[in-house]
XYZ file of C-alpha atoms in Angstrom:
652
model
C 56.762 -132.566 -61.416
C 56.496 -134.435 -58.096
C 57.338 -131.195 -56.239
C 54.671 -129.328 -58.182
C 52.068 -132.015 -57.426
C 52.948 -131.969 -53.708
C 52.721 -128.197 -53.696
C 49.263 -128.325 -55.396
C 48.065 -130.916 -52.886
C 49.432 -129.021 -49.930
C 47.222 -125.984 -50.437
C 43.837 -127.657 -49.818
C 45.423 -129.835 -47.168
C 46.677 -126.789 -45.285
C 43.243 -125.070 -45.649
C 41.505 -128.202 -44.350
C 43.886 -128.298 -41.418
C 43.281 -124.649 -40.650
C 39.485 -125.286 -40.650
C 39.893 -128.303 -38.375
C 42.284 -126.557 -35.977
C 40.440 -123.232 -35.848
C 38.339 -122.724 -32.702
C 34.712 -123.784 -33.069
C 32.352 -120.909 -32.276
C 30.528 -121.508 -28.973
C 27.041 -122.834 -29.409
C 24.071 -120.841 -28.179
C 22.165 -122.570 -25.361
C 19.063 -122.185 -23.192
C 17.884 -124.133 -20.128
C 14.763 -126.201 -19.532
C 13.917 -126.343 -15.837
C 11.848 -128.776 -13.839
C 10.938 -128.087 -10.214
C 9.802 -130.951 -8.055
C 6.350 -131.198 -6.531
C 5.660 -129.760 -3.120
C 3.011 -127.973 -1.098
C 2.424 -124.402 -2.276
C 2.419 -122.874 -5.761
C 2.424 -125.436 -8.583
C 2.196 -128.235 -6.067
C 2.252 -130.957 -8.722
C 5.629 -129.760 -10.070
C 6.619 -126.842 -12.211
C 8.531 -126.080 -15.446
C 10.285 -123.028 -16.816
C 12.584 -121.931 -19.616
C 15.708 -119.854 -19.066
C 17.572 -117.470 -21.386
C 20.717 -116.191 -19.618
C 19.321 -114.372 -16.479
C 15.714 -114.307 -17.568
C 13.347 -117.137 -16.640
C 9.877 -117.489 -18.115
C 7.189 -119.705 -16.581
C 3.419 -120.034 -16.721
C 1.256 -119.943 -13.572
C -2.401 -120.420 -12.780
C -3.885 -117.129 -11.399
C -7.033 -116.497 -9.322
C -9.114 -115.516 -12.315
C -8.943 -119.112 -13.564
C -6.545 -118.193 -16.403
C -2.902 -119.038 -16.910
C -0.328 -116.297 -17.357
C 3.299 -116.001 -18.375
C 5.675 -114.567 -15.777
C 9.284 -113.395 -16.112
C 11.747 -113.468 -13.223
C 15.440 -112.936 -12.633
C 17.403 -116.169 -12.305
C 18.510 -115.428 -8.714
C 14.969 -114.532 -7.590
C 13.600 -117.712 -9.197
C 16.084 -120.037 -7.515
C 15.626 -118.281 -4.216
C 11.875 -118.706 -4.311
C 11.730 -122.336 -5.419
C 14.975 -123.989 -4.207
C 15.333 -122.027 -0.940
C 12.091 -120.573 0.334
C 9.905 -123.434 -0.992
C 12.718 -125.967 -0.458
C 12.198 -127.756 -3.856
C 14.985 -129.504 -5.811
C 15.397 -128.174 -9.351
C 16.551 -130.077 -12.432
C 18.152 -128.313 -15.363
C 18.901 -129.392 -18.925
C 21.074 -127.183 -21.153
C 20.044 -127.363 -24.767
C 22.239 -126.448 -27.698
C 20.740 -124.379 -30.512
C 21.928 -121.992 -33.230
C 22.051 -118.282 -32.546
C 19.028 -117.582 -34.762
C 17.012 -120.308 -33.051
C 17.836 -118.788 -29.687
C 16.758 -115.383 -30.973
C 13.469 -116.877 -32.183
C 12.741 -118.402 -28.779
C 13.743 -115.327 -26.853
C 11.713 -112.988 -29.047
C 8.615 -115.259 -28.899
C 8.647 -115.494 -25.105
C 9.305 -111.778 -24.726
C 6.499 -110.928 -27.151
C 4.104 -113.287 -25.412
C 4.970 -111.837 -21.994
C 4.562 -108.191 -23.057
C 1.349 -108.975 -24.987
C -0.170 -110.646 -21.970
C 0.898 -107.828 -19.714
C -0.859 -105.316 -21.965
C -4.009 -107.524 -22.277
C -4.408 -108.117 -18.565
C -3.709 -104.445 -17.769
C -6.612 -103.615 -20.088
C -8.805 -106.060 -18.189
C -7.750 -104.551 -14.916
C -8.443 -101.036 -16.228
C -11.926 -102.034 -17.271
C -12.614 -103.492 -13.823
C -11.234 -100.379 -12.175
C -13.276 -98.070 -14.388
C -16.435 -100.090 -13.563
C -15.787 -99.746 -9.800
C -15.036 -96.001 -10.310
C -18.335 -95.368 -12.087
C -20.226 -97.262 -9.330
C -18.341 -95.078 -6.846
C -19.457 -91.948 -8.672
C -23.036 -93.223 -8.755
C -22.958 -93.809 -5.022
C -21.671 -90.312 -4.361
C -24.318 -88.885 -6.667
C -27.266 -90.807 -5.318
C -26.169 -92.001 -1.862
C -27.665 -95.376 -2.815
C -25.742 -98.179 -1.033
C -26.614 -100.529 -3.869
C -23.743 -98.976 -5.882
C -21.129 -99.870 -3.265
C -18.588 -102.648 -4.094
C -16.733 -104.607 -1.385
C -13.384 -104.349 -3.234
C -13.681 -100.739 -4.283
C -11.707 -99.480 -1.266
C -8.689 -101.710 -2.123
C -8.771 -100.922 -5.847
C -9.622 -97.206 -6.059
C -6.502 -95.700 -4.514
C -4.448 -92.509 -4.840
C -0.753 -93.537 -4.947
C 1.600 -91.311 -2.969
C -1.091 -89.179 -1.276
C -0.888 -91.341 1.868
C 2.567 -89.839 2.510
C 0.859 -86.600 3.469
C -2.758 -87.490 4.255
C -4.506 -90.288 6.134
C -7.291 -92.509 4.837
C -10.567 -90.658 4.376
C -12.418 -90.251 7.686
C -9.217 -91.000 9.632
C -7.339 -88.493 11.836
C -3.986 -87.185 10.638
C -0.982 -88.337 12.556
C 1.877 -85.851 12.315
C 5.430 -86.111 13.676
C 6.267 -84.034 16.789
C 5.552 -80.374 16.587
C 9.174 -79.355 15.989
C 9.681 -81.704 13.061
C 6.262 -80.852 11.554
C 7.169 -77.191 11.795
C 10.475 -77.740 10.076
C 8.727 -79.564 7.265
C 6.157 -76.788 6.827
C 8.942 -74.175 6.680
C 10.765 -76.253 4.096
C 7.619 -76.438 1.928
C 6.980 -72.688 2.298
C 10.545 -71.976 1.122
C 10.030 -74.290 -1.853
C 6.687 -72.642 -2.661
C 8.362 -69.252 -2.776
C 10.889 -70.496 -5.244
C 8.167 -72.022 -7.376
C 6.408 -68.625 -7.500
C 9.682 -66.907 -8.311
C 10.116 -69.219 -11.263
C 6.511 -69.446 -12.492
C 4.986 -66.272 -11.137
C 2.786 -65.285 -8.138
C -0.514 -67.138 -8.170
C 0.864 -69.989 -10.300
C -0.176 -72.682 -7.799
C -3.743 -71.308 -7.635
C -4.116 -71.144 -11.398
C -2.611 -74.624 -11.771
C -5.122 -75.862 -9.216
C -8.038 -74.301 -11.061
C -6.755 -75.867 -14.321
C -6.681 -79.400 -12.743
C -10.119 -78.958 -11.178
C -11.518 -78.005 -14.577
C -9.884 -81.060 -16.128
C -11.507 -83.340 -13.514
C -14.948 -81.853 -14.124
C -14.534 -82.376 -17.872
C -13.511 -86.058 -17.609
C -15.665 -88.659 -19.349
C -15.388 -92.478 -19.735
C -12.789 -93.561 -22.287
C -13.929 -94.742 -25.731
C -13.906 -98.526 -25.591
C -11.681 -100.160 -28.232
C -12.830 -102.825 -30.655
C -12.114 -106.274 -29.257
C -10.072 -108.750 -31.338
C -11.691 -112.135 -31.112
C -8.201 -113.756 -31.240
C -6.418 -112.636 -28.101
C -3.231 -114.408 -29.097
C -3.015 -112.624 -32.490
C 0.284 -111.106 -33.582
C -1.037 -107.554 -33.371
C 0.227 -105.908 -30.200
C -2.625 -104.598 -28.016
C -2.951 -100.787 -27.988
C -2.370 -98.836 -24.826
C -5.329 -97.035 -23.226
C -5.459 -94.198 -20.735
C -8.453 -95.276 -18.719
C -11.131 -93.082 -17.140
C -10.220 -94.024 -13.564
C -6.472 -93.609 -14.292
C -7.034 -90.125 -15.662
C -9.088 -89.202 -12.637
C -6.466 -90.630 -10.202
C -3.686 -88.709 -11.899
C -5.598 -85.423 -11.795
C -6.755 -85.850 -8.228
C -3.230 -86.778 -7.151
C -1.957 -83.637 -8.851
C -4.581 -81.633 -6.965
C -3.383 -83.042 -3.655
C 0.246 -82.140 -4.624
C -0.797 -78.564 -5.288
C -2.778 -78.416 -2.051
C 0.247 -79.667 -0.057
C 2.470 -77.014 -1.534
C -0.109 -74.259 -1.047
C -0.860 -75.178 2.614
C 2.707 -76.331 3.599
C 1.217 -79.673 4.713
C 3.754 -81.871 6.566
C 4.273 -85.608 6.185
C 2.271 -88.194 8.102
C 4.236 -89.556 11.080
C 4.299 -93.085 9.655
C 5.675 -91.880 6.329
C 9.034 -90.828 7.741
C 11.476 -93.361 9.145
C 13.882 -91.764 11.705
C 17.032 -93.612 12.614
C 19.886 -93.336 15.147
C 22.547 -93.723 12.470
C 24.738 -90.664 11.945
C 25.514 -89.315 8.536
C 29.226 -88.781 7.720
C 30.646 -85.564 6.327
C 30.955 -87.159 2.901
C 27.331 -88.255 3.092
C 26.284 -84.839 4.183
C 27.810 -83.286 1.049
C 26.057 -85.837 -1.159
C 22.721 -85.417 0.554
C 22.947 -81.614 0.324
C 23.637 -81.874 -3.408
C 20.781 -84.325 -3.921
C 18.382 -82.104 -1.969
C 19.305 -79.193 -4.247
C 18.769 -81.411 -7.313
C 15.370 -82.472 -6.010
C 14.435 -78.830 -5.371
C 15.372 -77.867 -8.921
C 13.394 -80.883 -10.262
C 10.345 -80.054 -8.164
C 10.250 -76.492 -9.438
C 10.274 -77.775 -13.014
C 7.910 -80.730 -12.572
C 5.111 -78.665 -11.041
C 4.520 -77.320 -14.534
C 5.058 -80.611 -16.335
C 2.584 -81.887 -19.015
C 3.002 -85.638 -18.290
C -0.251 -87.094 -16.816
C 1.372 -88.523 -13.671
C 3.319 -85.411 -12.636
C 1.399 -85.215 -9.372
C 2.725 -88.516 -8.120
C 6.279 -87.548 -9.158
C 5.945 -84.276 -7.150
C 4.662 -86.126 -4.069
C 7.529 -88.632 -4.101
C 10.206 -86.007 -4.684
C 8.688 -83.648 -2.128
C 8.584 -86.395 0.515
C 12.222 -87.289 -0.187
C 13.146 -83.611 -0.144
C 11.691 -83.349 3.388
C 13.480 -86.578 4.453
C 16.785 -85.165 3.196
C 16.138 -81.932 5.098
C 15.438 -83.958 8.254
C 18.718 -85.869 7.799
C 20.726 -82.707 7.221
C 19.192 -80.830 10.134
C 19.400 -83.697 12.679
C 22.651 -85.275 11.483
C 20.962 -88.687 11.437
C 19.581 -90.670 8.505
C 15.893 -90.273 7.821
C 13.961 -92.007 5.043
C 10.540 -92.232 3.495
C 8.731 -95.473 4.173
C 8.774 -97.364 0.851
C 6.885 -100.512 1.776
C 3.882 -101.451 -0.379
C 0.411 -101.101 1.133
C -0.187 -104.823 0.874
C 3.121 -105.841 2.513
C 2.852 -108.920 4.762
C 2.906 -108.128 8.513
C 4.246 -110.668 10.977
C 3.389 -110.924 14.605
C 5.861 -112.010 17.304
C 4.080 -115.352 17.807
C 4.744 -116.072 14.153
C 8.482 -115.439 14.151
C 9.883 -115.895 17.670
C 10.940 -119.499 17.030
C 12.955 -118.249 14.014
C 14.990 -115.578 15.841
C 18.388 -117.106 14.896
C 17.525 -116.850 11.220
C 16.139 -113.338 11.665
C 19.417 -112.260 13.212
C 21.164 -113.416 10.008
C 18.665 -111.339 7.998
C 19.377 -108.296 10.196
C 23.140 -108.687 9.787
C 22.764 -109.092 6.042
C 20.522 -106.024 5.832
C 22.968 -103.905 7.803
C 25.908 -105.152 5.626
C 23.887 -104.373 2.444
C 23.029 -100.895 3.688
C 26.648 -100.056 4.645
C 27.913 -101.375 1.306
C 25.411 -99.373 -0.752
C 26.167 -96.162 1.221
C 29.906 -96.566 0.749
C 29.521 -97.306 -2.939
C 27.215 -94.321 -3.528
C 29.306 -91.807 -1.598
C 32.469 -92.851 -3.463
C 31.028 -91.294 -6.638
C 31.195 -87.530 -7.425
C 27.404 -87.153 -7.181
C 24.539 -89.070 -5.591
C 21.833 -89.837 -8.180
C 18.174 -90.382 -7.403
C 18.525 -94.052 -8.417
C 21.401 -94.581 -5.983
C 19.468 -92.819 -3.229
C 16.480 -95.088 -3.968
C 18.712 -98.134 -3.376
C 19.977 -96.698 -0.099
C 16.329 -95.925 0.862
C 15.206 -99.506 0.179
C 18.142 -100.980 2.117
C 17.492 -98.673 5.044
C 13.793 -99.519 5.123
C 14.604 -103.240 5.069
C 17.088 -102.899 7.936
C 14.900 -100.635 10.084
C 11.898 -102.922 9.655
C 13.828 -106.091 10.586
C 15.174 -104.360 13.729
C 11.595 -104.372 15.078
C 11.793 -108.198 15.454
C 14.471 -107.719 18.100
C 11.969 -105.629 20.088
C 9.286 -108.323 19.528
C 7.091 -105.926 17.555
C 5.026 -106.556 14.446
C 7.085 -105.981 11.326
C 6.800 -106.183 7.541
C 8.791 -109.119 6.148
C 8.863 -108.068 2.484
C 7.439 -105.376 0.212
C 9.983 -102.588 -0.308
C 9.615 -100.683 -3.540
C 11.908 -98.534 -5.597
C 9.449 -95.581 -5.188
C 7.358 -94.859 -2.061
C 3.685 -95.390 -2.904
C 1.703 -95.049 0.343
C -1.885 -94.619 -0.890
C -5.307 -93.640 0.370
C -8.767 -94.500 -0.873
C -10.660 -92.071 -3.167
C -11.765 -89.186 -0.912
C -14.596 -86.724 -1.271
C -13.660 -84.009 -3.616
C -14.129 -82.728 -7.200
C -15.673 -85.222 -9.523
C -16.564 -85.324 -13.260
C -19.708 -83.442 -14.308
C -21.689 -86.511 -15.376
C -25.350 -87.219 -14.883
C -26.759 -90.456 -13.484
C -28.009 -91.353 -16.979
C -24.564 -90.866 -18.490
C -22.926 -92.914 -15.743
C -25.430 -95.828 -15.913
C -25.079 -95.899 -19.730
C -21.287 -96.008 -19.428
C -21.475 -98.670 -16.704
C -23.673 -100.918 -18.856
C -21.208 -100.618 -21.743
C -18.292 -101.353 -19.437
C -19.948 -104.400 -17.951
C -20.485 -105.792 -21.416
C -17.019 -104.967 -22.655
C -15.292 -106.383 -19.552
C -17.237 -109.573 -19.805
C -16.453 -109.934 -23.531
C -12.740 -109.236 -22.960
C -12.537 -111.823 -20.150
C -14.303 -114.419 -22.347
C -11.895 -113.623 -25.177
C -8.860 -114.056 -22.947
C -10.338 -117.229 -21.500
C -10.374 -118.783 -24.986
C -6.640 -118.414 -25.177
C -5.519 -118.550 -21.570
C -8.075 -120.673 -19.702
C -6.290 -122.914 -17.204
C -6.841 -126.657 -17.396
C -5.001 -129.235 -15.322
C -4.293 -131.364 -18.367
C -4.640 -129.346 -21.560
C -3.490 -125.900 -20.409
C -0.971 -125.971 -17.606
C 2.535 -124.690 -17.019
C 3.941 -127.390 -19.266
C 1.579 -127.250 -22.249
C 1.766 -123.461 -22.485
C 5.520 -123.491 -22.355
C 5.741 -125.885 -25.302
C 2.931 -124.113 -27.132
C 5.047 -120.954 -27.002
C 8.073 -122.907 -28.228
C 5.958 -124.195 -31.128
C 4.922 -120.657 -31.969
C 8.598 -119.701 -32.094
C 9.336 -122.591 -34.403
C 6.565 -121.487 -36.772
C 7.600 -117.799 -36.727
C 9.852 -117.908 -39.892
C 6.826 -119.113 -41.928
C 4.284 -116.594 -40.682
C 2.908 -113.753 -42.841
C -0.034 -111.418 -42.639
C -1.893 -113.560 -45.133
C -1.031 -116.848 -43.356
C -1.275 -116.361 -39.582
C -0.655 -120.040 -38.870
C 1.326 -122.953 -40.339
C 0.470 -126.631 -40.459
C 1.514 -128.717 -37.467
C 3.759 -130.827 -39.665
C 5.849 -127.782 -40.505
C 6.238 -126.898 -36.831
C 7.350 -130.446 -36.027
C 9.859 -130.408 -38.883
C 11.296 -127.049 -37.733
C 11.483 -128.227 -34.125
C 13.405 -131.357 -35.147
C 15.837 -129.274 -37.239
C 16.388 -126.505 -34.664
C 16.008 -128.316 -31.322
C 16.862 -131.911 -32.228
C 13.339 -133.203 -31.730
C 9.709 -132.460 -31.021
C 7.747 -132.841 -27.752
C 4.021 -133.515 -28.428
C 1.846 -132.032 -25.736
C -1.049 -134.463 -25.294
C 1.349 -137.031 -23.897
C 3.750 -134.856 -21.842
C 1.603 -132.501 -19.794
C 3.039 -133.698 -16.464
C 6.149 -131.665 -15.411
C 8.548 -134.490 -14.693
C 7.432 -136.413 -17.815
C 8.073 -133.319 -19.936
C 11.551 -133.003 -18.452
C 12.335 -136.581 -19.427
C 10.947 -135.928 -22.927
C 13.234 -132.931 -23.311
C 16.253 -135.047 -22.339
C 15.245 -137.753 -24.793
C 14.270 -135.554 -27.752
C 16.106 -132.181 -27.639
C 19.817 -131.617 -28.274
C 20.774 -131.639 -24.571
C 24.420 -130.908 -23.762
C 24.202 -131.576 -20.078
C 21.675 -132.062 -17.213
C 22.205 -131.027 -13.613
C 20.304 -131.828 -10.407
C 20.315 -128.807 -8.092
C 19.434 -129.556 -4.505
C 16.978 -127.668 -2.291
C 18.096 -125.596 0.675
C 17.456 -128.382 3.156
C 19.217 -130.925 0.868
C 22.297 -128.664 0.737
C 22.393 -128.148 4.471
C 21.714 -131.854 5.177
C 24.715 -132.789 2.981
C 26.905 -130.431 4.980
C 25.642 -131.916 8.219
C 26.396 -135.458 7.071
C 29.892 -134.438 6.130
C 30.544 -133.136 9.650
C 28.669 -135.786 11.648
C 27.727 -139.446 11.525
C 25.610 -139.765 8.368
C 23.087 -142.261 9.759
C 22.468 -140.299 12.965
C 22.041 -137.084 10.983
C 19.597 -138.739 8.522
C 17.449 -140.179 11.387
C 17.438 -136.890 13.339
C 16.519 -134.825 10.270
C 13.804 -137.171 9.000
C 11.069 -135.498 11.107
C 10.119 -132.054 12.329
C 10.329 -132.987 16.038
C 14.079 -133.668 16.220
C 15.227 -131.750 13.163
C 17.788 -128.947 13.655
C 17.553 -127.764 10.045
C 13.794 -127.070 9.998
C 11.555 -125.309 12.459
C 7.878 -125.679 11.800
C 6.569 -122.987 9.569
C 2.863 -122.152 10.142
C 2.507 -121.541 6.396
C 3.024 -125.298 5.910
C 0.216 -127.677 6.585
C 1.072 -129.852 9.588
C 3.253 -132.947 8.822
C 5.586 -135.106 10.805
C 8.022 -136.815 8.367
C 9.959 -135.436 5.416
C 9.408 -137.895 2.537
C 12.231 -136.907 0.251
C 14.584 -139.451 1.886
C 14.099 -143.225 1.963
C 11.722 -144.348 -0.813
C 10.750 -147.713 0.799
C 9.562 -145.946 3.976
C 7.702 -143.233 2.096
C 4.197 -144.884 2.289
C 4.663 -145.330 6.068
C 5.787 -141.722 6.533
C 2.887 -140.658 4.288
C 0.444 -142.503 6.496
C 1.716 -140.678 9.595
C 1.476 -137.354 7.719
C -2.048 -138.098 6.647
C -2.973 -138.903 10.230
C -1.443 -135.575 11.307
C -3.597 -133.810 8.679
C -6.744 -135.584 9.871
C -5.913 -134.646 13.470
C -5.437 -130.964 12.553
C -8.708 -131.023 10.659
C -10.614 -132.419 13.671
C -9.001 -129.806 15.887
C -9.961 -127.197 13.270
C -13.648 -128.073 13.670
C -13.526 -126.932 17.251
C -11.199 -123.943 16.744
C -13.142 -122.555 13.808
C -14.782 -119.724 15.777
C -11.316 -118.624 17.025
C -9.170 -118.883 13.873
C -11.793 -118.418 11.086
C -11.266 -121.989 9.836
C -7.421 -121.677 9.430
C -6.637 -125.018 11.112
C -9.451 -126.795 9.219
C -8.083 -125.543 5.875
C -4.532 -126.400 6.848
C -5.492 -129.903 7.917
C -7.421 -130.514 4.646
C -4.385 -129.334 2.706
C -2.195 -131.640 4.787
C -4.336 -134.658 3.941
C -4.336 -133.756 0.220
C -0.536 -133.306 0.163
C 0.144 -136.509 2.099
C -2.002 -138.961 0.106
C 0.412 -139.140 -2.872
C 3.091 -140.271 -0.438
C 1.175 -143.454 0.146
C 1.992 -144.260 -3.479
C 5.722 -143.449 -3.139
C 5.345 -139.875 -4.560
C 7.302 -137.342 -2.505
C 5.455 -134.159 -1.477
C 6.269 -132.981 2.065
C 9.487 -131.006 2.037
C 8.690 -128.055 4.310
C 9.385 -124.385 3.520
C 11.615 -121.703 4.883
C 10.214 -118.209 5.374
C 13.159 -116.380 6.823
C 16.113 -117.358 4.708
C 18.634 -114.780 3.560
C 19.043 -114.022 -0.106
C 22.782 -113.828 0.604
C 22.765 -117.473 1.517
C 21.785 -118.260 -2.079
C 24.394 -115.982 -3.600
C 27.064 -117.323 -1.283
C 26.206 -120.921 -2.290
C 26.502 -119.946 -5.912
C 24.224 -120.620 -8.901
C 25.008 -122.895 -11.802
C 26.885 -121.298 -14.710
C 24.769 -121.063 -17.828
């Protein structure tokens, strides 16, 4: 009997033991990030939310609205901790898998919805400028001209073969231009063999007819609630349709006339191609040729741009194969930042690191790509970007102007809208369409402003982050009949899923919100991640006398870790060190800002007010330091992304 009883008791006991000893499934987590205040973007501090490698954060944009942005983790850390030199604080929060899915889905939905909404606003603005452009061409009345039309109405990819309207073409040397023309003629013959003689002419007539038949798009009905759950519809705008058709017309013209590349579109190097690379480049050239012959008859609206890019790359591959040296298409964006020698000469040691990193990256990508059986267009695009980066940085060794950033996966050199075929629309039709567009654009902007208007206290990077979290918490209770739930239900759901609730009216300041998250949410751990200068200063102190290193690095005059960056307003002392001395350092920094402002009054005619603006910013940034609040950290323009990856990022 005793044995039977023990046996009966042992079954649940063993089951309980198995439950206790079995491994607990790992909890799902996400990170709440707080970035300290500094000069630059989000100067009062910044917040973000991280799901694995995706980071979402809200930022104030020029239109006066606040938008949600998504960045890769590495890019985000490099921007804030390294380039902007700002310490970052991270709290890891434990949640269930379904809660994590709710949060991820809500932020992704919000991001994609805003992208679509703001694209529609941009499309309306572009259409309005386009109609004014058409009215000016029709009437020659300068009243229809807009100052920003030239920068908005662009034909992407056409600048690879043609200069800006009213500018002279700049071709490569006669021999290279001749080779390109012969290559295009050979390609044209193969197109006609595939599609028939006269195909290019008939295709051109077809596109011209489409341009003449274009009319403004039908404007959609506006939803008064811009944050509604219904995803905004996609529109093919009037100006976009015209751009695509005119770009296609240029592509056909280039093929018909065997028009060579512009000289600044092709980057010629002194780096030899290996035999293995030659085989891969020949195979890719043949693939591009086959694709070009097919795409010239494609039905997709942007086929003209695809033809221009592939034709330009085809010619670059031909140049590489014929010369035996790498040649690439320039893939920098039109608005890339140019730097003059006087802006970067003091930073030559750091630029040499960038050059070495760029060369290493290019060699690594080439070796990786050629180790495969075939070279894909995507792999070639990565080689192209790396080569552009390396070639551009080499200009700094020759003390020439160069572009610091701006490479793109696809070349997009553009030109402004030229004279050419235009829609058959009367002045009355255009003015009627313009009036409707003006009204619609204004109404859409006002609608978006209701949901996304920036306000320092009630709608900033913190409040919108938690508003999106609240929307995720209410998601399980939504229905078509009930688009919203009571606040009490959201609070209850937040407490159940996150461990607590953070009310917005009292936590709109970034560092206050971070403390609230630590106090109220289910935080597993918190980490303080130092800025670039903080990391390097710690290394310096480990190698040298700590006190001497601290004193030397406390100001920009004797510092070895920081060289003055003209993008920073003038200051003297870093104020992220000794707290008791911070007001004194702040007073000196304020005096420096005042001095720069006074100098700016006299230099205004020479620098267009740059010193005056910088001095005013310096005063504004230094005043909080008088009250022990750290602001002046300096920034670093020429750091290597490899320095971040070598240092390592926190595991999530």
